[in-house]
Amino acid sequence: MSHKQDAFYASVIRNFDKAAALTEYPSGLLEQIKACNAVYQMKFPVKLGDNYEVIEAYRVQHSHHRLPTKGGIRFSHLVNQEEVMALASLMTFKCAIVDVPFGGAKGGVKVSPRKYNAEQLEKITRRYTVELVRKNFIGPGIDVPAPDYGTGPREMAWILDTYQQMKNGELDSAGCVTGKPVHQNGIRGRTEATGRGVYYGLRELVNNKHAMKELGLDIGMAGKTMVIQGLGNVGSYTGLISQEEGDAKVIAISEIEGTILDKKGLDIKKLIAYRKEHGSILGFPGSKTLENRDDWVGIECDILVPAALESQIHKDNAADVKTKIVAEAANGPVTADAEEILVKKGVLVMADMYLNAGGVTVSYFEWLKNLSHIRFGRMSKRFDQNANNNLVDMVLRLTGKTLSQKERDLLTKGADEVDLVRSGLEETMVNSFNQIYEIYASRDKVKDFRSAAFISALDKVASDYMTLGVFP
Ligand code: NAD
């Protein structure tokens, strides 16, 4: 285990304690909220080619104050127990911040997905699921996994299929995992949800007059320069949506193979297609490659977006940061030591537990869809469309005006599933931002956005415990 990973759980605990000290809750309650409720470590054999490999894996349920618990599954050779505990803890606070009624959990399988073909990954995923079923660590009312680093809809489909084989006839079984392909009980808008949520969160911040005055930046997203580490699920949609809907300028991208820069702005859509074709971002037309991949941290920009892994901005490189906003699209990318340095420099760190909560928010919508066994919008879309058409017809008749078909379609459209998902996500990110910013701006003792986010979460989790009568 590297020094950096070792520090991740310690960083989460340190941040928790710092925020907890600003509240009046009894220490026993705070200790209970902080503790991981259940840690399941497993080792299982999988035959891969001619050999058996023993795979190490985890599922951590951080908090049972609400059930089911929820959190992604990570496939990475760096997975270890403390990392999964840190990620599970963040999930509890994340769910509370965005009012998703779940406890936090996380899973990790210590494998490098690049090392295996699809068939081998399927074997590993299915075997991991069997272990979870056997120990009662998965189920629509128990614990509901989702994608994380190194996993996606494909792995979720394997998990669902394995679960259903073992739980034949369970009515709500489709809700045992989220982030599934749309045609296999998934929901439209889930794949892009985390990146879209990052965009909505950033948009709220840059449109906030008080915050922009404090940071010395102009109001609005248009023209803001952005540097992103990681062009995976979260990084690519953050870049794409910020560019397409906010008119932001993404000037650099860092990936495993290196970092590219184009001060005029990179076209993210074309870059994603380029990487798919060439297997690398290097050589993308108009860009230059930095000598040292990790120098993305020091590129001058308005918004720096770590969207790869934890502990990327640490005490040894935090002084190099030349931005006003660090947007934690990844989980735990800024260590507690680094944050102290950044806050002293006047940098605002938008905390992961708020900023990347779009994924779990839309996962919650998917779970609701699975339990209700109906696609959102199915009952109301046509009704709304007809009612809107009647209204438009009446206005046109009374005014004697006409509309083009395009204008009419815009006014009369009934909401589809994806429209409702986006609207629910936007509503959630805006509300939660306001709750956190209110704490940040109005309490003198709260010096950073992360502590404000923690306090917002703590208020909700503590109130749950008190309602349960556990802590009167
Ligand atoms: P992903 O596997 O789709 O993408 C991660 C990308 O980061 C990969 O393309 C990888 O090559 C790149 N990367 C890894 N190490 C790097 C390095 N040193 N320098 C540059 N690039 C590097 O994973 P993801 O789902 O996008 O998750 C990224 C982060 O976001 C993780 O911290 C994860 O926990 C967090 N997150 C993900 C979701 C989700 O819905 N997927 C939700 C919330 C938070």
Coordinates of C-alpha atoms and ligand atoms in Angstrom, one line a residue:
M1 CA 0.0 0.0 0.0
S2 CA 1.5 3.3 -1.0
H3 CA 1.8 6.2 1.5
K4 CA -0.8 8.2 -0.5
Q5 CA -3.5 5.5 -0.3
D6 CA -2.8 4.9 3.3
A7 CA -3.6 8.5 3.9
F8 CA -7.1 8.4 2.3
Y9 CA -9.1 7.0 5.2
A10 CA -7.1 9.1 7.6
S11 CA -8.0 12.2 5.6
V12 CA -11.7 11.3 5.6
I13 CA -11.5 10.9 9.4
R14 CA -9.6 14.1 9.9
N15 CA -12.1 16.0 7.8
F16 CA -15.0 14.5 9.7
D17 CA -13.5 15.4 13.1
K18 CA -12.8 18.9 11.9
A19 CA -16.4 19.4 10.9
A20 CA -17.8 17.5 13.9
A21 CA -16.0 19.8 16.3
L22 CA -18.0 22.7 14.8
T23 CA -21.3 21.0 15.9
E24 CA -22.9 20.4 19.3
Y25 CA -23.7 16.7 18.9
P26 CA -22.7 14.4 21.7
S27 CA -19.4 12.6 21.2
G28 CA -21.0 9.2 21.4
L29 CA -23.4 10.0 18.5
L30 CA -20.5 11.4 16.4
E31 CA -18.4 8.3 17.1
Q32 CA -21.3 6.1 15.9
I33 CA -21.8 8.2 12.8
K34 CA -18.1 8.0 12.0
A35 CA -17.7 4.2 12.5
C36 CA -17.9 1.6 9.7
N37 CA -20.8 -0.7 10.7
A38 CA -19.7 -3.8 8.7
V39 CA -16.6 -4.8 6.8
Y40 CA -16.6 -8.0 4.7
Q41 CA -13.2 -9.1 3.4
M42 CA -13.3 -12.1 1.0
K43 CA -10.8 -14.2 -1.0
F44 CA -12.1 -16.5 -3.7
P45 CA -10.6 -18.6 -6.4
V46 CA -11.4 -18.0 -10.1
K47 CA -10.0 -20.1 -12.9
L48 CA -8.5 -17.7 -15.5
G49 CA -7.0 -19.6 -18.5
D50 CA -5.1 -22.6 -17.2
N51 CA -4.6 -21.2 -13.7
Y52 CA -6.6 -20.4 -10.6
E53 CA -6.1 -17.0 -9.2
V54 CA -7.1 -16.0 -5.7
I55 CA -9.0 -12.7 -5.8
E56 CA -9.1 -10.4 -2.9
A57 CA -12.3 -8.3 -2.5
Y58 CA -14.3 -6.2 -0.1
R59 CA -17.7 -4.8 0.6
V60 CA -18.0 -2.2 3.4
Q61 CA -21.3 -1.0 4.8
H62 CA -20.5 2.2 6.5
S63 CA -23.9 3.1 8.0
H64 CA -27.1 1.2 8.6
H65 CA -29.0 4.2 9.9
R66 CA -31.0 3.9 6.6
L67 CA -31.4 0.9 4.5
P68 CA -30.6 -0.2 1.9
T69 CA -26.9 0.8 1.9
K70 CA -25.6 2.0 -1.4
G71 CA -22.2 2.6 -3.1
G72 CA -20.2 1.6 -6.2
I73 CA -17.9 -1.2 -6.8
R74 CA -14.3 -0.4 -7.8
F75 CA -12.0 -2.7 -9.8
S76 CA -8.4 -1.6 -9.3
H77 CA -5.1 -3.2 -8.4
L78 CA -4.8 -0.6 -5.7
V79 CA -7.9 -1.6 -3.8
N80 CA -7.4 -2.2 -0.1
Q81 CA -9.6 -2.3 3.0
E82 CA -8.9 1.3 4.2
E83 CA -9.6 2.7 0.7
V84 CA -13.0 0.9 0.6
M85 CA -13.8 2.1 4.2
A86 CA -13.0 5.7 3.2
L87 CA -15.2 5.4 0.1
A88 CA -18.0 3.8 2.0
S89 CA -17.9 6.6 4.7
L90 CA -18.1 9.3 2.0
M91 CA -21.2 7.5 0.5
T92 CA -23.1 8.0 3.8
F93 CA -22.4 11.7 3.8
K94 CA -23.0 12.0 0.1
C95 CA -26.5 10.4 0.3
A96 CA -27.4 12.6 3.3
I97 CA -26.3 15.8 1.4
V98 CA -28.5 15.0 -1.6
D99 CA -31.4 13.6 0.4
V100 CA -31.1 10.1 -1.0
P101 CA -32.5 7.8 1.8
F102 CA -29.7 5.3 1.9
G103 CA -26.8 4.4 4.2
G104 CA -23.3 4.4 2.6
A105 CA -21.4 1.4 1.3
K106 CA -18.7 0.6 -1.2
G107 CA -17.1 -2.5 -2.8
G108 CA -13.7 -3.1 -4.1
V109 CA -12.1 -6.0 -6.1
K110 CA -8.3 -6.0 -6.2
V111 CA -7.8 -6.6 -9.9
S112 CA -6.6 -4.4 -12.8
P113 CA -9.3 -4.6 -15.4
R114 CA -6.8 -4.0 -18.2
K115 CA -5.1 -7.3 -17.4
Y116 CA -8.1 -9.4 -18.2
N117 CA -10.4 -10.0 -21.1
A118 CA -14.2 -9.6 -20.9
E119 CA -14.8 -13.3 -20.3
Q120 CA -12.4 -13.3 -17.4
L121 CA -13.8 -10.1 -15.9
E122 CA -17.3 -11.7 -16.1
K123 CA -16.1 -14.7 -14.2
I124 CA -14.6 -12.5 -11.5
T125 CA -17.7 -10.2 -11.3
R126 CA -20.1 -13.2 -11.1
R127 CA -18.1 -14.9 -8.4
Y128 CA -17.9 -11.7 -6.3
T129 CA -21.7 -11.4 -6.6
V130 CA -22.1 -15.0 -5.4
E131 CA -20.0 -14.1 -2.3
L132 CA -22.2 -11.1 -1.6
V133 CA -25.4 -13.1 -2.0
R134 CA -24.1 -15.8 0.3
K135 CA -23.3 -13.3 3.1
N136 CA -26.5 -11.3 2.6
F137 CA -24.5 -8.3 1.4
I138 CA -26.6 -7.5 -1.6
G139 CA -30.4 -7.0 -2.3
P140 CA -32.8 -4.2 -3.1
G141 CA -33.6 -3.7 0.6
I142 CA -30.1 -4.6 1.9
D143 CA -27.2 -3.2 -0.1
V144 CA -27.3 -1.9 -3.7
P145 CA -24.0 -1.6 -5.6
A146 CA -23.4 0.6 -8.6
P147 CA -20.5 1.4 -11.0
D148 CA -17.3 3.1 -9.8
Y149 CA -13.7 3.3 -11.1
G150 CA -13.0 0.4 -13.4
T151 CA -16.6 -0.8 -13.7
G152 CA -19.7 0.2 -15.7
P153 CA -23.1 -0.9 -17.1
R154 CA -21.6 -4.2 -18.3
E155 CA -20.5 -5.3 -14.9
M156 CA -23.8 -4.2 -13.4
A157 CA -25.6 -6.4 -15.9
W158 CA -23.5 -9.4 -14.8
I159 CA -24.3 -8.7 -11.2
L160 CA -28.0 -8.5 -11.8
D161 CA -28.0 -11.7 -13.8
T162 CA -26.1 -13.6 -11.1
Y163 CA -28.4 -12.2 -8.4
Q164 CA -31.5 -13.2 -10.3
Q165 CA -30.2 -16.7 -10.9
M166 CA -29.8 -17.2 -7.2
K167 CA -33.1 -15.4 -6.2
N168 CA -35.4 -16.7 -8.8
G169 CA -38.8 -15.0 -8.6
E170 CA -37.9 -12.2 -6.3
L171 CA -40.3 -9.5 -7.4
D172 CA -38.0 -6.5 -6.9
S173 CA -34.7 -8.2 -7.8
A174 CA -33.9 -5.6 -10.6
G175 CA -33.3 -3.1 -7.7
C176 CA -30.4 -5.1 -6.4
V177 CA -27.9 -3.0 -8.4
T178 CA -28.0 0.3 -10.3
G179 CA -26.1 1.7 -13.2
K180 CA -27.4 -1.2 -15.4
P181 CA -27.8 -0.9 -19.2
V182 CA -31.1 0.8 -20.1
H183 CA -32.4 -2.3 -21.8
Q184 CA -31.7 -4.3 -18.7
N185 CA -33.7 -2.3 -16.1
G186 CA -31.4 0.7 -16.1
I187 CA -32.5 4.3 -16.5
R188 CA -31.8 6.8 -19.2
G189 CA -29.3 9.5 -18.0
R190 CA -27.4 7.3 -15.4
T191 CA -24.2 6.9 -17.4
E192 CA -23.7 10.7 -17.7
A193 CA -25.2 11.5 -14.2
T194 CA -22.0 12.0 -12.2
G195 CA -20.4 14.3 -14.8
R196 CA -23.7 16.2 -15.3
G197 CA -24.1 16.6 -11.6
V198 CA -20.5 18.0 -11.4
Y199 CA -21.5 20.5 -14.1
Y200 CA -24.7 21.6 -12.3
G201 CA -22.7 22.0 -9.0
L202 CA -20.0 24.1 -10.7
R203 CA -22.6 26.2 -12.5
E204 CA -24.3 27.1 -9.2
L205 CA -21.0 28.1 -7.7
V206 CA -19.9 30.3 -10.6
N207 CA -23.3 31.9 -10.8
N208 CA -23.1 32.8 -7.1
K209 CA -22.2 36.5 -6.8
H210 CA -20.8 36.2 -3.2
A211 CA -18.6 33.3 -4.1
M212 CA -17.2 34.8 -7.3
K213 CA -16.5 38.1 -5.5
E214 CA -14.6 36.2 -2.8
L215 CA -12.6 34.3 -5.4
G216 CA -12.1 37.3 -7.7
L217 CA -13.7 35.6 -10.7
D218 CA -16.3 36.8 -13.2
I219 CA -19.8 35.4 -12.8
G220 CA -20.9 32.6 -15.2
M221 CA -19.4 29.5 -16.7
A222 CA -18.9 30.8 -20.3
G223 CA -15.2 31.1 -21.1
K224 CA -14.0 29.6 -17.7
T225 CA -10.9 27.6 -18.3
M226 CA -10.8 24.0 -17.1
V227 CA -8.2 21.3 -16.6
I228 CA -9.3 17.7 -16.1
Q229 CA -7.5 14.7 -14.8
G230 CA -9.0 11.4 -16.1
L231 CA -11.1 11.0 -19.2
G232 CA -13.2 8.1 -17.9
N233 CA -16.8 8.2 -17.1
V234 CA -16.9 11.2 -14.8
G235 CA -14.1 13.2 -16.4
S236 CA -15.4 12.9 -20.0
Y237 CA -19.0 13.9 -19.2
T238 CA -17.9 16.7 -16.9
G239 CA -15.8 18.1 -19.8
L240 CA -18.4 17.4 -22.5
I241 CA -21.4 18.9 -20.7
S242 CA -19.4 21.9 -19.3
Q243 CA -18.3 22.6 -22.9
E244 CA -21.7 22.0 -24.6
E245 CA -24.1 23.5 -22.0
G246 CA -21.9 26.0 -20.2
D247 CA -19.5 27.1 -22.9
A248 CA -16.5 26.4 -20.6
K249 CA -13.1 26.1 -22.2
V250 CA -11.3 22.8 -21.4
I251 CA -7.6 23.6 -22.0
A252 CA -5.9 20.4 -20.7
I253 CA -6.6 16.7 -20.2
S254 CA -4.4 14.3 -18.2
E255 CA -4.7 10.6 -18.7
I256 CA -2.6 7.5 -17.9
E257 CA -0.6 8.0 -21.1
G258 CA 0.2 11.7 -20.5
T259 CA -1.2 15.2 -20.4
I260 CA -2.1 17.4 -23.4
L261 CA -2.7 21.1 -23.5
D262 CA -4.3 23.5 -26.0
K263 CA -4.9 27.0 -24.6
K264 CA -7.4 27.6 -27.4
G265 CA -9.5 24.8 -26.0
L266 CA -9.8 21.1 -26.7
D267 CA -13.0 19.7 -28.4
I268 CA -13.9 17.0 -25.9
K269 CA -16.2 15.1 -28.2
K270 CA -13.5 14.8 -30.8
L271 CA -10.9 14.0 -28.2
I272 CA -13.0 11.1 -26.9
A273 CA -13.4 9.7 -30.4
Y274 CA -9.7 10.2 -31.0
R275 CA -8.8 8.2 -27.9
K276 CA -11.2 5.4 -28.9
E277 CA -9.5 5.2 -32.3
H278 CA -5.8 5.6 -31.3
G279 CA -6.0 4.2 -27.8
S280 CA -4.4 7.4 -26.5
I281 CA -5.0 11.2 -26.2
L282 CA -1.4 11.9 -27.2
G283 CA -1.0 13.5 -30.7
F284 CA -4.5 15.0 -30.7
P285 CA -4.5 17.7 -33.4
G286 CA -3.7 21.2 -32.1
S287 CA -2.5 20.0 -28.7
K288 CA 1.0 19.8 -27.2
T289 CA 2.1 17.0 -24.8
L290 CA 3.5 18.0 -21.4
E291 CA 6.9 16.5 -20.6
N292 CA 5.7 15.3 -17.2
R293 CA 2.2 13.8 -17.0
D294 CA 1.6 14.9 -13.4
D295 CA 2.2 18.6 -14.2
W296 CA -1.5 19.0 -15.0
V297 CA -1.8 20.1 -11.3
G298 CA 0.2 23.3 -11.9
I299 CA -1.5 24.5 -15.2
E300 CA -3.1 27.9 -14.7
C301 CA -6.9 27.8 -15.0
D302 CA -10.1 28.8 -13.4
I303 CA -11.3 25.3 -12.5
L304 CA -9.1 22.3 -11.8
V305 CA -11.0 19.0 -12.0
P306 CA -9.4 15.8 -10.6
A307 CA -11.6 13.0 -12.0
A308 CA -9.4 9.9 -11.7
L309 CA -8.5 8.7 -8.2
E310 CA -7.9 9.8 -4.6
S311 CA -4.8 11.6 -3.2
Q312 CA -3.8 13.2 -6.5
I313 CA -3.3 16.7 -4.9
H314 CA -1.2 16.2 -1.8
K315 CA 1.1 18.1 0.4
D316 CA 4.0 17.9 -2.0
N317 CA 2.2 19.4 -5.0
A318 CA -0.5 21.5 -3.5
A319 CA 1.7 24.6 -3.6
D320 CA 1.9 24.3 -7.4
V321 CA -1.9 24.7 -7.9
K322 CA -2.7 27.8 -9.9
T323 CA -6.5 27.8 -9.9
K324 CA -9.3 29.4 -7.9
I325 CA -11.6 26.4 -7.8
V326 CA -10.7 22.7 -7.3
A327 CA -13.7 20.6 -8.3
E328 CA -13.5 17.2 -6.7
A329 CA -15.2 15.1 -9.3
A330 CA -13.3 12.0 -8.1
N331 CA -13.6 10.8 -4.5
G332 CA -10.9 12.1 -2.2
P333 CA -8.5 13.6 -4.8
V334 CA -7.3 16.3 -2.3
T335 CA -5.7 15.1 0.9
A336 CA -6.4 16.9 4.2
D337 CA -2.9 18.3 4.2
A338 CA -3.2 19.6 0.7
E339 CA -6.6 21.2 1.5
E340 CA -5.1 23.2 4.3
I341 CA -2.5 24.6 1.9
L342 CA -5.1 25.3 -0.8
V343 CA -7.5 27.1 1.6
K344 CA -4.7 29.3 2.8
K345 CA -4.0 30.2 -0.8
G346 CA -7.7 31.3 -1.2
V347 CA -8.7 28.3 -3.3
L348 CA -12.2 26.9 -2.9
V349 CA -12.3 23.1 -2.9
M350 CA -15.8 21.9 -3.9
A351 CA -16.0 18.7 -1.8
D352 CA -16.5 15.3 -3.5
M353 CA -19.4 14.3 -1.2
Y354 CA -21.5 17.1 -2.7
L355 CA -20.0 17.6 -6.2
N356 CA -20.0 14.0 -7.5
A357 CA -23.3 13.0 -5.8
G358 CA -25.1 13.1 -9.2
G359 CA -24.3 9.4 -9.7
V360 CA -26.0 8.2 -6.5
T361 CA -28.9 10.6 -7.1
V362 CA -29.7 9.1 -10.4
S363 CA -29.0 5.6 -9.1
Y364 CA -31.7 6.3 -6.5
F365 CA -34.1 7.2 -9.4
E366 CA -33.2 3.9 -11.1
W367 CA -33.9 2.0 -7.9
L368 CA -37.3 3.8 -7.6
K369 CA -38.0 2.9 -11.2
N370 CA -37.2 -0.8 -10.5
L371 CA -39.4 -0.9 -7.4
S372 CA -42.3 0.7 -9.2
H373 CA -41.8 -1.5 -12.3
I374 CA -42.6 1.4 -14.7
R375 CA -40.7 3.9 -16.8
F376 CA -40.9 7.5 -15.6
G377 CA -43.1 9.5 -17.9
R378 CA -45.1 6.6 -19.2
M379 CA -48.4 7.6 -17.6
S380 CA -48.1 11.4 -18.1
K381 CA -46.2 12.2 -21.3
R382 CA -49.0 12.0 -23.8
F383 CA -51.5 13.5 -21.4
D384 CA -49.2 16.6 -20.9
Q385 CA -48.5 16.8 -24.6
N386 CA -52.3 16.8 -25.5
A387 CA -53.1 19.3 -22.7
N388 CA -50.3 21.6 -23.9
N389 CA -51.5 21.3 -27.5
N390 CA -55.0 22.3 -26.5
L391 CA -53.6 25.3 -24.6
V392 CA -51.5 26.4 -27.6
D393 CA -54.4 26.0 -30.0
M394 CA -56.6 28.2 -27.8
V395 CA -54.0 30.9 -27.5
L396 CA -53.4 30.9 -31.3
R397 CA -57.2 31.1 -31.9
L398 CA -57.6 34.0 -29.5
T399 CA -54.6 35.9 -30.8
G400 CA -54.8 35.0 -34.5
K401 CA -51.0 34.3 -34.4
T402 CA -49.2 31.2 -35.9
L403 CA -46.3 29.0 -34.8
S404 CA -43.7 27.0 -36.7
Q405 CA -43.7 23.2 -36.0
K406 CA -40.4 23.6 -34.1
E407 CA -41.9 26.3 -31.8
R408 CA -45.0 24.2 -31.3
D409 CA -43.0 21.1 -30.4
L410 CA -40.9 23.0 -27.9
L411 CA -44.0 24.4 -26.1
T412 CA -46.1 21.2 -26.1
K413 CA -43.5 18.4 -25.4
G414 CA -44.4 15.9 -22.7
A415 CA -41.5 14.9 -20.4
D416 CA -39.7 11.7 -21.3
E417 CA -37.7 9.6 -18.8
V418 CA -34.4 11.3 -19.5
D419 CA -36.0 14.8 -19.2
L420 CA -37.4 13.9 -15.8
V421 CA -34.1 12.4 -14.7
R422 CA -32.2 15.5 -15.7
S423 CA -34.7 17.7 -14.0
G424 CA -34.6 15.7 -10.8
L425 CA -30.8 15.8 -10.8
E426 CA -30.7 19.5 -11.4
E427 CA -33.2 20.2 -8.7
T428 CA -31.1 18.0 -6.3
M429 CA -27.8 19.6 -7.1
V430 CA -29.2 23.2 -6.8
N431 CA -31.0 22.5 -3.5
S432 CA -28.0 20.8 -1.9
F433 CA -25.6 23.6 -3.1
N434 CA -27.8 26.2 -1.5
Q435 CA -28.0 24.2 1.8
I436 CA -24.2 23.9 1.9
Y437 CA -23.4 27.4 0.8
E438 CA -25.8 28.9 3.4
I439 CA -23.7 27.1 6.1
Y440 CA -20.4 28.1 4.5
A441 CA -21.3 31.8 4.1
S442 CA -23.2 32.4 7.3
R443 CA -21.2 30.6 10.0
D444 CA -17.9 32.4 11.0
K445 CA -16.3 29.2 12.3
V446 CA -16.8 27.3 9.1
K447 CA -13.8 28.1 7.0
D448 CA -14.1 25.7 4.1
F449 CA -16.7 24.3 1.8
R450 CA -16.0 20.7 2.8
S451 CA -16.7 21.4 6.5
A452 CA -20.0 23.0 5.5
A453 CA -20.9 19.9 3.4
F454 CA -20.0 17.7 6.3
I455 CA -22.2 19.7 8.7
S456 CA -25.1 19.6 6.2
A457 CA -24.7 15.8 6.2
L458 CA -24.2 15.5 9.9
D459 CA -27.4 17.4 10.7
K460 CA -29.4 14.9 8.6
V461 CA -27.7 11.7 9.8
A462 CA -27.8 12.8 13.5
S463 CA -31.5 13.7 13.2
D464 CA -32.1 10.2 11.8
Y465 CA -30.4 8.6 14.7
M466 CA -32.3 10.7 17.1
T467 CA -35.6 9.8 15.4
L468 CA -34.7 6.2 15.7
G469 CA -34.4 6.8 19.4
V470 CA -30.9 5.5 19.5
F471 CA -29.5 8.8 20.8
P472 CA -32.3 10.8 22.6
Ligands
NAD1 P1 -13.2 5.4 -14.9 O1 -12.5 4.1 -14.7 O2 -14.4 5.5 -15.9 O3 -12.2 6.6 -15.3 C1 -11.1 6.9 -14.6 C2 -10.0 7.4 -15.6 O4 -8.9 7.9 -14.9 C3 -9.5 6.3 -16.5 O5 -9.7 6.7 -17.8 C4 -8.0 6.2 -16.1 O6 -7.2 5.8 -17.2 C5 -7.7 7.6 -15.6 N1 -6.6 7.6 -14.7 C6 -6.2 6.7 -13.7 N2 -5.1 7.1 -13.1 C7 -4.7 8.3 -13.7 C8 -3.6 9.1 -13.5 N3 -2.6 8.9 -12.6 N4 -3.5 10.2 -14.3 C9 -4.4 10.5 -15.3 N5 -5.5 9.7 -15.5 C10 -5.6 8.6 -14.7 O7 -13.7 5.8 -13.4 P2 -14.9 6.8 -13.0 O8 -16.1 6.1 -12.8 O9 -14.9 8.0 -14.0 O10 -14.4 7.3 -11.6 C11 -13.4 8.3 -11.4 C12 -13.5 8.9 -10.0 O11 -14.8 9.4 -9.8 C13 -13.3 7.9 -8.9 O12 -12.7 8.5 -7.8 C14 -14.7 7.4 -8.5 O13 -14.7 6.9 -7.2 C15 -15.4 8.7 -8.6 N6 -16.9 8.6 -8.8 C16 -17.4 7.9 -9.8 C17 -18.8 7.8 -9.9 C18 -19.4 7.1 -11.1 O14 -20.7 7.2 -11.2 N7 -18.7 6.4 -11.9 C19 -19.6 8.5 -9.0 C20 -19.0 9.2 -8.0 C21 -17.6 9.3 -7.9

